[in-house]
Short mmCIF file of C-alpha atoms and ligand atoms in Angstrom, two decimals:
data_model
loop_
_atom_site.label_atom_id
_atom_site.label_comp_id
_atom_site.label_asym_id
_atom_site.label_seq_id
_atom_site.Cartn_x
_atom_site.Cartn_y
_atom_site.Cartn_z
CA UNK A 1 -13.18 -134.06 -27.74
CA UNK A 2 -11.79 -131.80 -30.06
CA UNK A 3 -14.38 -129.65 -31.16
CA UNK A 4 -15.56 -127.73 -28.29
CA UNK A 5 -18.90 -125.16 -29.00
CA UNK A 6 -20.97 -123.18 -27.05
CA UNK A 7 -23.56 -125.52 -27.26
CA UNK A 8 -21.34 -128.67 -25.93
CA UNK A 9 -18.89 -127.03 -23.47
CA UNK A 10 -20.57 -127.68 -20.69
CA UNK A 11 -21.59 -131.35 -21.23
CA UNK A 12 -17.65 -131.85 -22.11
CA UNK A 13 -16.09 -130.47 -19.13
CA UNK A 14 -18.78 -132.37 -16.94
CA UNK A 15 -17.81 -135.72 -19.40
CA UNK A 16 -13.92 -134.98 -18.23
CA UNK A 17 -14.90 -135.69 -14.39
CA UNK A 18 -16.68 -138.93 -14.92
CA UNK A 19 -13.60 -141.24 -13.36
CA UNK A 20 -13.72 -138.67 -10.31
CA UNK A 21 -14.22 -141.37 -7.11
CA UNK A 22 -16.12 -139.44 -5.00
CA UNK A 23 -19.64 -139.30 -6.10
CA UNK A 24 -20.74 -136.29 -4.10
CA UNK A 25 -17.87 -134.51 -5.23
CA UNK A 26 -18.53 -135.46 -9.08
CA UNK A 27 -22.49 -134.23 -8.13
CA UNK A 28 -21.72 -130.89 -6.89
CA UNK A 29 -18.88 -129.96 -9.33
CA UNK A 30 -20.98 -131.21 -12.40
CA UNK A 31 -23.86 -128.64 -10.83
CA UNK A 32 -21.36 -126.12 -10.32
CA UNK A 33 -19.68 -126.18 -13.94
CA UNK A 34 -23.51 -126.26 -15.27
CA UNK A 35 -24.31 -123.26 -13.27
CA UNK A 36 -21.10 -121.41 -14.19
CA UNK A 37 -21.82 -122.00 -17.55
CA UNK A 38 -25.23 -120.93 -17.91
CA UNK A 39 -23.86 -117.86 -15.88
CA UNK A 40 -21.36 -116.70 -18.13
CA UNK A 41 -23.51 -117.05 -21.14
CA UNK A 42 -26.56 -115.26 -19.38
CA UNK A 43 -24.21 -112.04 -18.78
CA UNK A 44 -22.70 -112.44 -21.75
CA UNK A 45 -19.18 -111.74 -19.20
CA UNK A 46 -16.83 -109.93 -21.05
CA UNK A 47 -13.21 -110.47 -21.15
CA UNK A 48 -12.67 -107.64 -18.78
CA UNK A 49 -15.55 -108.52 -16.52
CA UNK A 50 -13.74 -111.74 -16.40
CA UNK A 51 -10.36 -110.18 -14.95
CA UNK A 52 -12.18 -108.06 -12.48
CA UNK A 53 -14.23 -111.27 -11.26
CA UNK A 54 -10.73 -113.34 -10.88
CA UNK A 55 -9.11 -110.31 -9.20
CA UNK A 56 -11.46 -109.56 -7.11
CA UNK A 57 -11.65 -112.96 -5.50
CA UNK A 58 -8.12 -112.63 -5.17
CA UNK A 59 -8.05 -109.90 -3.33
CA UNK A 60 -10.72 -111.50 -1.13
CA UNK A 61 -8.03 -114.29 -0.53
CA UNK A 62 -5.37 -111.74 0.40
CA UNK A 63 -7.45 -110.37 2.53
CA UNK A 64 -7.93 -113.44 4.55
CA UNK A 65 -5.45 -114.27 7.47
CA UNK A 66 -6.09 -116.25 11.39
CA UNK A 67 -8.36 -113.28 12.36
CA UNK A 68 -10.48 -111.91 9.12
CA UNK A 69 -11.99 -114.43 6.99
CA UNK A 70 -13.19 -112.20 3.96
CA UNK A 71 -14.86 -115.00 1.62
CA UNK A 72 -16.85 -115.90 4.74
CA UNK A 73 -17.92 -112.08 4.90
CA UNK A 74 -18.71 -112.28 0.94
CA UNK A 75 -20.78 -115.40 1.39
CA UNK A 76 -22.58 -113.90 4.28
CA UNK A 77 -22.93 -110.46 2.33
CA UNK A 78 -24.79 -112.25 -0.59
CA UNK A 79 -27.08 -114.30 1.35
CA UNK A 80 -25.33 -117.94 0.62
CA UNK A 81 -24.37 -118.23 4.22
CA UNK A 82 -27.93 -117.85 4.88
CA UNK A 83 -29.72 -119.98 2.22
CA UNK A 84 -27.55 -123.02 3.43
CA UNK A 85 -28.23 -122.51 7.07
CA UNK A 86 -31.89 -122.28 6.06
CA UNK A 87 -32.01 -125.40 3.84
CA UNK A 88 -29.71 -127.24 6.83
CA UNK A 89 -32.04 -126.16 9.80
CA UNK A 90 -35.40 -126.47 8.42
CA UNK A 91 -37.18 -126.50 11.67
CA UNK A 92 -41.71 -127.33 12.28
CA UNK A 93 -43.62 -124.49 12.72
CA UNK A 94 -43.34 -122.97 16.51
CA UNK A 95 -40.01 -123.88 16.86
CA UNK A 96 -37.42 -121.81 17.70
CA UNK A 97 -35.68 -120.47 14.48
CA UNK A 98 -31.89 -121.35 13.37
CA UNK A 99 -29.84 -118.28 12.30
CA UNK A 100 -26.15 -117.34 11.47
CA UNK A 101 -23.60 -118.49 14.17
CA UNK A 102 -21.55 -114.94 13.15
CA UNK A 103 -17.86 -114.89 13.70
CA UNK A 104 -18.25 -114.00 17.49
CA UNK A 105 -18.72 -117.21 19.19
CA UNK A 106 -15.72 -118.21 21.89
CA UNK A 107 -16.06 -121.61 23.97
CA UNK A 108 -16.06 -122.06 27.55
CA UNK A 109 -17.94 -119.05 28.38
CA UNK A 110 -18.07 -118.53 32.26
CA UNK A 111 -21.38 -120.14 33.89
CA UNK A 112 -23.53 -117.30 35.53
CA UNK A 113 -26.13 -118.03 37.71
CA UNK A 114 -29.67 -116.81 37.31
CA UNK A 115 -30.25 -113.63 37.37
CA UNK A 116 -26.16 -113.10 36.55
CA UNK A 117 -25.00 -110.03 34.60
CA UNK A 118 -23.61 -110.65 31.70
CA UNK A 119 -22.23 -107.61 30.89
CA UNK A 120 -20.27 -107.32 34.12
CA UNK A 121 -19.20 -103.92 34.87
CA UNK A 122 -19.74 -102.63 31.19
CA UNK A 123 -21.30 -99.48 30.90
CA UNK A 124 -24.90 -99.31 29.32
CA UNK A 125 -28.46 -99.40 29.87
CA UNK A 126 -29.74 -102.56 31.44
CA UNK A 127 -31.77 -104.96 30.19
CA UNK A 128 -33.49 -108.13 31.88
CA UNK A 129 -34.05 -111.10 29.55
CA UNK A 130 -36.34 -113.48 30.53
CA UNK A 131 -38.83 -116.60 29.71
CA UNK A 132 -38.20 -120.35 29.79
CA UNK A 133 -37.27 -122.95 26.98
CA UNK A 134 -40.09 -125.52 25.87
CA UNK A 135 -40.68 -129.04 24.23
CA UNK A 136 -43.11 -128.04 21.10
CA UNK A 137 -45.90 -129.07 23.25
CA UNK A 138 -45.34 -126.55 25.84
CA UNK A 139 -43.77 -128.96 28.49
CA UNK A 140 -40.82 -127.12 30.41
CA UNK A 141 -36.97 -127.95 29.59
CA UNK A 142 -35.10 -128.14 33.04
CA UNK A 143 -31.47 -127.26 33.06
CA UNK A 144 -31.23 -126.84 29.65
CA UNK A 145 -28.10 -124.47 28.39
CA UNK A 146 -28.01 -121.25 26.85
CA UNK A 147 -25.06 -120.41 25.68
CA UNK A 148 -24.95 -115.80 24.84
CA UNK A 149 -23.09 -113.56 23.61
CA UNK A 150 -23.45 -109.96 22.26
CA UNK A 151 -21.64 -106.90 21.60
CA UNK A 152 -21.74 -104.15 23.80
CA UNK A 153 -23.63 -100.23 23.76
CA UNK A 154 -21.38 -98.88 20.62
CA UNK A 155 -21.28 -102.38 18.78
CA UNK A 156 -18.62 -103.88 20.02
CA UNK A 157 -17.75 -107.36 20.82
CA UNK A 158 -15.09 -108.11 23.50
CA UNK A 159 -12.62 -109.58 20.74
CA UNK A 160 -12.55 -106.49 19.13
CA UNK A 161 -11.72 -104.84 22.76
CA UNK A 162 -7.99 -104.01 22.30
CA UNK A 163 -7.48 -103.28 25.88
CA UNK A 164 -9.28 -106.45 27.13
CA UNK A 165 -7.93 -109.24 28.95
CA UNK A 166 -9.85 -112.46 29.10
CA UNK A 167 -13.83 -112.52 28.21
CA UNK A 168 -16.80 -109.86 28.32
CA UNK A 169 -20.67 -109.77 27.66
CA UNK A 170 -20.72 -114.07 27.02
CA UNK A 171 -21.60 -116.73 29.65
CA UNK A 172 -23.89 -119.60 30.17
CA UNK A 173 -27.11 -119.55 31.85
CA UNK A 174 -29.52 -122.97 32.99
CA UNK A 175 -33.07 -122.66 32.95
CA UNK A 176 -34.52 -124.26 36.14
CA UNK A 177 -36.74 -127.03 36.95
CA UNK A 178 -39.41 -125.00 35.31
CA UNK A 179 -37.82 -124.50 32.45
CA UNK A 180 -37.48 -120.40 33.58
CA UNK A 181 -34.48 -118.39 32.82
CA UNK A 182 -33.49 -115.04 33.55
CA UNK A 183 -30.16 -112.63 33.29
CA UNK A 184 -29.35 -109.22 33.42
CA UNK A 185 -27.08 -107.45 30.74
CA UNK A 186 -26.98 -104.31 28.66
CA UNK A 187 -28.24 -103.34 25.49
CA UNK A 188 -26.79 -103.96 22.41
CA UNK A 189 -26.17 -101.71 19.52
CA UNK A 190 -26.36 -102.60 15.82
CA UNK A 191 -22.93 -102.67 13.97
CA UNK A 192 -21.21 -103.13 10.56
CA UNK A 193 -19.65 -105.78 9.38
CA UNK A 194 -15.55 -105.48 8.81
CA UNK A 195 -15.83 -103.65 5.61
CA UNK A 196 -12.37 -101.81 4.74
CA UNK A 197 -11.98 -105.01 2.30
CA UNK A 198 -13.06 -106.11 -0.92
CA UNK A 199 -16.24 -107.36 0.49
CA UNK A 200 -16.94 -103.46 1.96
CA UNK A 201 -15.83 -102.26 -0.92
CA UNK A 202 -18.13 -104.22 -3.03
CA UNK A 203 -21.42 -103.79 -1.01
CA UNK A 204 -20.34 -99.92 -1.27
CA UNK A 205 -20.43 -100.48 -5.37
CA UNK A 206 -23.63 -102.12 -4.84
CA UNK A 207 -25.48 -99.21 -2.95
CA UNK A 208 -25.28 -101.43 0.41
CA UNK A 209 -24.43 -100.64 3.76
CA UNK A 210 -22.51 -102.67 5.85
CA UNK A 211 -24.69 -102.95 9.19
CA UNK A 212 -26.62 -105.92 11.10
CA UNK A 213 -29.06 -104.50 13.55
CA UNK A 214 -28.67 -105.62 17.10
CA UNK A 215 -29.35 -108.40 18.63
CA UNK A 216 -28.25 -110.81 20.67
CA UNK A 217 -26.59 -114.33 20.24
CA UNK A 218 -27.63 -117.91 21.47
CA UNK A 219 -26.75 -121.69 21.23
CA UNK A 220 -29.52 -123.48 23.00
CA UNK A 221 -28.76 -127.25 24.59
CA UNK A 222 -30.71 -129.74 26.39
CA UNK A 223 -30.37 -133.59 26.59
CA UNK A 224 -33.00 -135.11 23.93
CA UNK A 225 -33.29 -132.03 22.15
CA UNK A 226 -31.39 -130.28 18.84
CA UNK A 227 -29.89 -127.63 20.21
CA UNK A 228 -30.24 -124.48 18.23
CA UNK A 229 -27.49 -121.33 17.43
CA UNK A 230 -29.76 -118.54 17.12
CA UNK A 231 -30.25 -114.37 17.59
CA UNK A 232 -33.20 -112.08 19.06
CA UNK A 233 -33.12 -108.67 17.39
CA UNK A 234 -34.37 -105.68 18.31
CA UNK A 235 -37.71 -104.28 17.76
CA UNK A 236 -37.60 -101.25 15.92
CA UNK A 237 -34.20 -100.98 15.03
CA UNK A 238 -33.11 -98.79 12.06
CA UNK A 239 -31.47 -101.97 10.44
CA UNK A 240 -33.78 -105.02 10.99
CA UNK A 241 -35.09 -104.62 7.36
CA UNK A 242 -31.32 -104.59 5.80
CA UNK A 243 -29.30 -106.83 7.85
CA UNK A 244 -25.97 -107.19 5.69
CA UNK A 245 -25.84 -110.38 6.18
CA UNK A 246 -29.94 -111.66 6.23
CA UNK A 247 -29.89 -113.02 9.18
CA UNK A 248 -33.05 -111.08 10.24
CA UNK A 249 -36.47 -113.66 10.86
CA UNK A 250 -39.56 -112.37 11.68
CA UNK A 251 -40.10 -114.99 14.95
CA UNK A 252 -36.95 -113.93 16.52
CA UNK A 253 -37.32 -109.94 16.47
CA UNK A 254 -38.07 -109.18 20.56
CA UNK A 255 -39.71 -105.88 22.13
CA UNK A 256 -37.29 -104.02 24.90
CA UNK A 257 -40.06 -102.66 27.22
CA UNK A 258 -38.31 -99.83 28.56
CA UNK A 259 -39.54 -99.21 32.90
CA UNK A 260 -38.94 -96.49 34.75
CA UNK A 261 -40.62 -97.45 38.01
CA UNK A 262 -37.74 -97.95 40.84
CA UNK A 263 -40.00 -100.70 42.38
CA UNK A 264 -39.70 -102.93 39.28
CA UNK A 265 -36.12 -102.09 39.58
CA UNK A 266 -35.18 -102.76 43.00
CA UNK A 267 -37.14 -106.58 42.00
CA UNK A 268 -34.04 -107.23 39.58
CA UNK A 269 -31.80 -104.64 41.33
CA UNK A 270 -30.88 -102.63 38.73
CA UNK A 271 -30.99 -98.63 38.54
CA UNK A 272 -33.91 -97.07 36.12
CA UNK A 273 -34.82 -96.89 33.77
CA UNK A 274 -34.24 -100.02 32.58
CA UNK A 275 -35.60 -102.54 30.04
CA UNK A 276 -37.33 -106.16 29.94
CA UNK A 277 -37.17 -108.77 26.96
CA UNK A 278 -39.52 -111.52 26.97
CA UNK A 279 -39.18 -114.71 25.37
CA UNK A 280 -39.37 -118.38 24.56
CA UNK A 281 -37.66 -120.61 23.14
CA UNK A 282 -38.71 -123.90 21.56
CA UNK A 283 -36.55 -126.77 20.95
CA UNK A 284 -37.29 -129.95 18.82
CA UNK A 285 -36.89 -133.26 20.43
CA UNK A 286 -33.37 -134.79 19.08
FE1 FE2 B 301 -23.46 -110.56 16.28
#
């Protein structure tokens, strides 16, 4: 093909992959080039818009090493993270939601037994979390896993402890024959995203900020069931309607009912005040 236009580029460069073996490969790449396409002529990029768009990836790959994975970060910051979780975990209605796994996760998280603090001896104000996980028609899930992990009062998770040995604020709890499950631990703050990168700097250009409100993180598990990797955030904090990385869904925000009363207390043994979550979680049969 020797006379390439605007108006046949596209159906040329897709042409040049059609010996390519792997068919999924040839179907996403063909979508890809289309999509690229129609993007560059929709902007009408300019040569220098161009550079700055092949720089700035690069810089996004310089930025990457064993610890920081920036194009991660950039796919979470502009929601593709999200849309393919969402279009991967479509769930029925009143099951629990799916949302982002976040770079946080460790395996072989102690086991703690009911009622078992989480956060250890971290300082912070404590929080009960409580309620039982459910088949979708409401029939108990005995000794079914739930795997949590969250960051501590100023945001932090123990990975980004320097002066931490070993694990904090993650273990594994079993609901009981029931389907009940219950654990102490403290509450979590909200807290940005790495953002002294490219990615920072470009949600900075973009008049974003770089925080996800606070939650904290779950993989459910039971035999016969999909387990789920999920979050409950935080009624009323000042980020749920920005999360930088849209992880936010309505069905997973929680209320913490602060108490003060020191007979409530002494029930969990905890000092006042102190605060109660609520809630339950649905799996769908596997
Ligand atoms: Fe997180």
């Amino acid at each position: 093909m020797r006379n390439v236009t605007e108006a046949n580029l596209t159906e040329v460069v897709i042409g040049a992959m059609a010996a390519a073996k792997d068919a999924r490969l040839k179907e996403v790449l063909t979508s890809l080039v289309s999509h690229l396409h129609a993007f560059i002529r929709e902007v009408n990029l300019t040569e220098t818009e161009w550079l700055a768009g092949i720089q700035f990836l690069t810089t996004v790959g310089q930025k990457c090493d064993d610890k920081r994975q920036e194009f991660i970060l950039l796919s979470d910051t502009l929601g593709a993270t999200t849309m393919k979780d969402i279009i991967n975990n479509r769930k029925p209605p009143g099951v629990t939601e799916y949302t982002i796994l976040g770079p946080f996760h460790r395996a072989s998280a102690p086991e703690l037994p009911r009622l078992g603090n989480l956060a250890g001896d971290m300082a912070g104000e404590p929080v009960i979390v409580r309620g039982r996980v459910l088949g979708p028609d409401g029939s108990p899930i005995p000794n079914a896993a739930l795997d949590v992990w969250q960051s501590d009062a100023k945001g932090f998770y123990d990975l980004q402890m320097p002066d931490l040995d070993g694990m904090a604020l993650r273990g594994i709890f079993h609901t009981d024959a029931e389907g009940h499950y219950v654990f102490r631990t403290i509450k979590p703050s909200f807290y940005p995203i790495p953002d002294d990168g490219p990615v920072g700097k470009l949600l900075r250009a973009l008049g974003r900020h770089p925080y996800r409100p606070a939650h904290i993180h779950f993989i459910l598990s039971a035999p016969g069931y999909q387990s789920v990797t999920t979050e409950l955030f935080a009624e009323g904090d000042p980020y749920l309607e920005s999360d930088a990385v849209f992880g936010v869904r309505g069905s997973l925000v929680v209320a913490f009912v602060r108490h003060e009363s020191g007979g409530e207390a002494a029930r969990f043994n905890v000092p006042t005040p102190f605060y109660t979550v609520d809630y339950d979680f649905v799996l769908e049969p596997a």
